[in-house]
Coordinates of C-alpha atoms in Angstrom, one line a residue:
M1 CA -139.8 124.6 5.4
S2 CA -137.6 121.5 7.7
H3 CA -135.3 119.3 5.4
K4 CA -134.5 115.6 5.9
V5 CA -130.9 114.8 6.3
F6 CA -128.9 112.0 6.2
I7 CA -126.0 111.7 8.1
E8 CA -123.6 108.9 7.4
S9 CA -120.6 107.3 9.1
V10 CA -117.6 105.0 7.5
A11 CA -116.2 103.0 10.5
S12 CA -113.5 100.1 9.8
V13 CA -112.3 97.3 12.4
S14 CA -108.5 96.3 12.5
D15 CA -107.2 93.6 14.0
G16 CA -108.9 91.8 16.9
K17 CA -107.7 89.4 19.5
I18 CA -109.4 86.0 20.2
T19 CA -108.9 83.7 23.2
G20 CA -110.7 80.5 24.4
R21 CA -110.8 76.9 25.1
A22 CA -109.7 74.7 22.0
L23 CA -109.9 71.2 23.3
I24 CA -110.6 69.0 26.5
P25 CA -110.0 65.4 27.2
G26 CA -112.5 63.2 25.6
I27 CA -115.1 61.8 22.8
S28 CA -116.0 64.1 20.7
R29 CA -119.2 63.9 18.8
N30 CA -117.6 62.5 15.6
G31 CA -116.0 60.1 18.2
N32 CA -112.3 61.0 18.2
Q33 CA -111.0 60.6 21.6
Y34 CA -108.8 63.4 22.5
T35 CA -106.0 63.0 25.5
P36 CA -104.4 65.1 27.5
D37 CA -101.1 63.6 26.4
Q38 CA -101.9 64.6 22.9
M39 CA -102.7 68.3 24.1
E40 CA -99.4 68.7 25.6
T41 CA -97.7 68.3 22.6
A42 CA -99.2 71.8 21.2
R43 CA -97.7 73.2 23.6
N44 CA -97.0 77.3 22.5
L45 CA -97.7 75.5 19.0
G46 CA -98.7 78.2 16.6
V47 CA -100.9 77.4 13.8
P48 CA -103.1 79.5 11.0
L49 CA -106.3 80.1 12.0
K50 CA -109.2 79.2 9.2
L51 CA -112.9 80.1 8.8
D52 CA -115.4 77.6 8.9
W53 CA -112.7 75.1 7.8
E54 CA -115.1 72.2 7.2
H55 CA -116.0 74.0 3.3
T56 CA -113.2 76.7 3.0
D57 CA -109.2 77.1 3.1
E58 CA -109.6 81.0 3.8
V59 CA -107.3 81.9 6.4
I60 CA -108.5 84.9 8.8
G61 CA -105.1 85.4 11.3
S62 CA -103.3 83.1 13.4
V63 CA -103.3 81.4 17.3
V64 CA -100.9 80.2 19.1
F65 CA -102.3 76.6 21.3
N66 CA -101.2 76.6 25.2
Y67 CA -102.1 73.6 27.4
D68 CA -103.2 74.1 30.9
S69 CA -101.9 71.1 33.3
T70 CA -104.0 72.1 36.4
L71 CA -107.3 72.2 33.7
Q72 CA -106.3 69.9 31.1
E73 CA -107.7 71.5 28.7
M74 CA -105.5 73.1 25.2
H75 CA -106.5 77.2 25.3
Y76 CA -105.6 79.3 22.3
S77 CA -104.6 83.2 21.7
G78 CA -104.6 84.8 18.2
I79 CA -105.1 87.3 15.8
V80 CA -107.6 88.0 13.2
T81 CA -106.6 90.0 10.2
S82 CA -109.3 90.1 8.3
P83 CA -112.0 93.2 9.0
S84 CA -114.9 92.1 7.5
R85 CA -114.4 88.2 8.9
L86 CA -113.9 89.6 12.4
L87 CA -117.6 91.4 12.3
Q88 CA -118.8 88.0 11.1
I89 CA -117.7 86.6 14.5
K90 CA -118.3 89.8 16.4
N91 CA -121.7 89.5 15.4
G92 CA -122.4 85.8 15.5
S93 CA -122.5 82.7 17.8
Y94 CA -119.5 80.8 16.8
Q95 CA -117.4 78.3 18.9
V96 CA -113.8 76.8 16.9
S97 CA -112.2 73.2 16.2
I98 CA -109.2 72.3 16.0
E99 CA -108.0 71.0 12.8
A100 CA -105.8 68.2 12.9
A101 CA -103.3 65.4 10.3
V102 CA -103.2 62.0 12.0
D103 CA -100.7 59.3 11.1
E104 CA -103.1 55.9 12.3
V105 CA -106.5 55.7 13.4
A106 CA -107.5 52.5 15.3
Q107 CA -111.1 52.1 16.5
S108 CA -112.0 50.8 19.7
C109 CA -115.2 50.1 21.1
T110 CA -117.3 49.4 24.5
P111 CA -120.7 47.7 24.7
N112 CA -122.1 51.1 24.4
R113 CA -120.4 53.1 21.7
C114 CA -117.2 53.1 19.8
Y115 CA -114.9 55.8 19.2
N116 CA -111.8 56.7 17.5
M117 CA -108.2 56.7 19.2
L118 CA -105.8 58.9 17.3
I119 CA -102.1 58.1 16.5
G120 CA -99.8 60.3 16.2
L121 CA -101.5 63.2 16.1
T122 CA -100.3 66.8 14.9
M123 CA -102.3 69.9 15.5
E124 CA -102.6 71.8 11.6
G125 CA -104.6 74.7 12.2
L126 CA -108.4 75.9 14.6
G127 CA -111.1 76.9 12.7
I128 CA -114.1 78.9 13.7
T129 CA -117.0 77.2 13.0
A130 CA -120.5 77.6 14.2
N131 CA -121.2 73.4 14.7
P132 CA -117.9 72.3 17.1
C133 CA -117.7 68.1 17.4
I134 CA -116.0 69.5 21.3
T135 CA -119.3 71.7 22.1
A136 CA -117.2 72.8 25.1
T137 CA -115.0 75.6 23.3
T138 CA -115.4 78.6 23.5
L139 CA -114.5 82.3 21.5
T140 CA -114.2 85.6 22.7
V141 CA -113.2 88.7 20.8
T142 CA -110.7 90.3 23.9
E143 CA -109.9 93.3 21.6
S144 CA -110.5 94.8 18.5
K145 CA -109.9 98.5 17.3
Q146 CA -112.5 100.5 15.1
D147 CA -111.2 103.6 13.4

């Protein structure tokens, strides 16, 4: 007579390192214009990493922005400190979106389109999202540990 045996294992994922592109010059899908000068101000700036920042203030880690003047791109590297959120990120299709404050917004229009010129832009965070306004952003989990 044979018996069925169920073998289960329990694993946990600890801090994960992430990297990617946070911002490029241009006009976002929501009409905001970003310039290389604005990205330069965020060099070596540490900010909170949030999950889906459009809807929650849940902080799941931290990132540091770095500006690549040759490529004119703002990159980031950081740590996800929430094991459950790290698994969610690894198993999903996510990008990132900056969170920023501005002193003033001036609208500028061309014959084809209007856009927002952001005056006094201050980077305040980075959010993981499935729907970024800058579609050229990237998110890569570069390292994680499983115990």
